[in-house]
């Protein structure tokens, strides 16, 4: 069974501070790594899809890095704003089922005013 | 951006009722749609992969006779929970992927359906 681990489970960050959290996955079962943002009462929104070791992607104040050799990805948020409060989901596409993605439990981010 | 519509958003019904949930891709063709279930404090669990014009691929442990999936067109997939019982109460969410090359395409999600069986 493939396990995608995210940490921390929950995080409180002061508005204006920067933060980051982690997604870990088995490096031997990697095809692509996805990050989604899931705000309450909305649908999950795709942030990034990364496939290459060393990939770095950026979208506004949010960026992500990927290390496929050691099996982890970091998501960074610079200068947190209240609208960043959401659950951030990491998901792995395994090589033998590239139509399928396996989700972690998510990191619940709360931005404190 | 791509939009996926899922409805109903909330269903409350009696035990033994069959419930149909629809998932539509509004502005793109989706050869593949996915159905997930989320238990409290758990990750999204893939139930089945729905392929247009063919039978769905169910994940291990998911009863295909219980959770009927139909993907009759490139824009519509339905999940029917047959003879629902309280243990079927959960959050169900669909996603669709654009008809294009695999691997780098993100999935586009509906808003989910909260199913409560009394």
Tab-separated table of C-alpha atoms in Angstrom, chain A residues 9 31-32 34 36 38 41-46 49 51 89 93 97-101 103-105, chain B residues 32 34 36 38 41-44 46 49 57 59 91 93 97 102-107 109-111:
chain	number	residue	atom	x	y	z
A	9	UNK	CA	-1.492	17.705	10.399
A	31	UNK	CA	5.487	9.289	-11.303
A	32	UNK	CA	4.124	12.713	-10.431
A	34	UNK	CA	0.379	17.010	-6.992
A	36	UNK	CA	-4.057	20.952	-4.047
A	38	UNK	CA	-8.983	22.860	-0.380
A	41	UNK	CA	-17.133	24.737	1.307
A	42	UNK	CA	-15.230	24.789	-1.981
A	43	UNK	CA	-13.748	22.159	-4.260
A	44	UNK	CA	-10.048	21.264	-4.131
A	45	UNK	CA	-8.035	23.528	-6.424
A	46	UNK	CA	-4.961	22.255	-8.243
A	49	UNK	CA	1.935	19.089	-10.654
A	51	UNK	CA	7.401	15.285	-12.185
A	89	UNK	CA	-3.403	18.192	0.016
A	93	UNK	CA	0.729	9.433	-9.023
A	97	UNK	CA	-1.277	3.684	-12.591
A	98	UNK	CA	-0.646	7.130	-13.989
A	99	UNK	CA	-4.369	7.833	-14.094
A	100	UNK	CA	-4.618	7.446	-10.336
A	101	UNK	CA	-3.487	9.716	-7.529
A	103	UNK	CA	-3.820	11.540	-1.393
A	104	UNK	CA	-2.256	12.343	1.914
A	105	UNK	CA	-4.460	13.452	4.808
B	32	UNK	CA	-11.645	9.874	-17.093
B	34	UNK	CA	-12.749	9.663	-10.455
B	36	UNK	CA	-13.575	9.504	-3.952
B	38	UNK	CA	-13.673	10.743	2.605
B	41	UNK	CA	-10.144	12.793	9.595
B	42	UNK	CA	-8.977	10.579	6.745
B	43	UNK	CA	-7.581	11.284	3.326
B	44	UNK	CA	-9.604	11.181	0.137
B	46	UNK	CA	-10.258	6.601	-4.423
B	49	UNK	CA	-12.045	5.294	-11.967
B	57	UNK	CA	-12.326	0.289	-12.535
B	59	UNK	CA	-10.402	-0.109	-6.136
B	91	UNK	CA	-18.563	12.677	1.916
B	93	UNK	CA	-16.423	13.833	-4.258
B	97	UNK	CA	-9.285	15.052	-15.972
B	102	UNK	CA	-1.542	11.704	-19.124
B	103	UNK	CA	0.876	12.343	-16.287
B	104	UNK	CA	0.979	16.117	-15.944
B	105	UNK	CA	-2.687	16.829	-15.917
B	106	UNK	CA	-4.227	17.872	-12.607
B	107	UNK	CA	-7.625	16.641	-11.605
B	109	UNK	CA	-12.860	18.496	-8.505
B	110	UNK	CA	-16.530	18.972	-7.869
B	111	UNK	CA	-17.754	20.460	-4.593
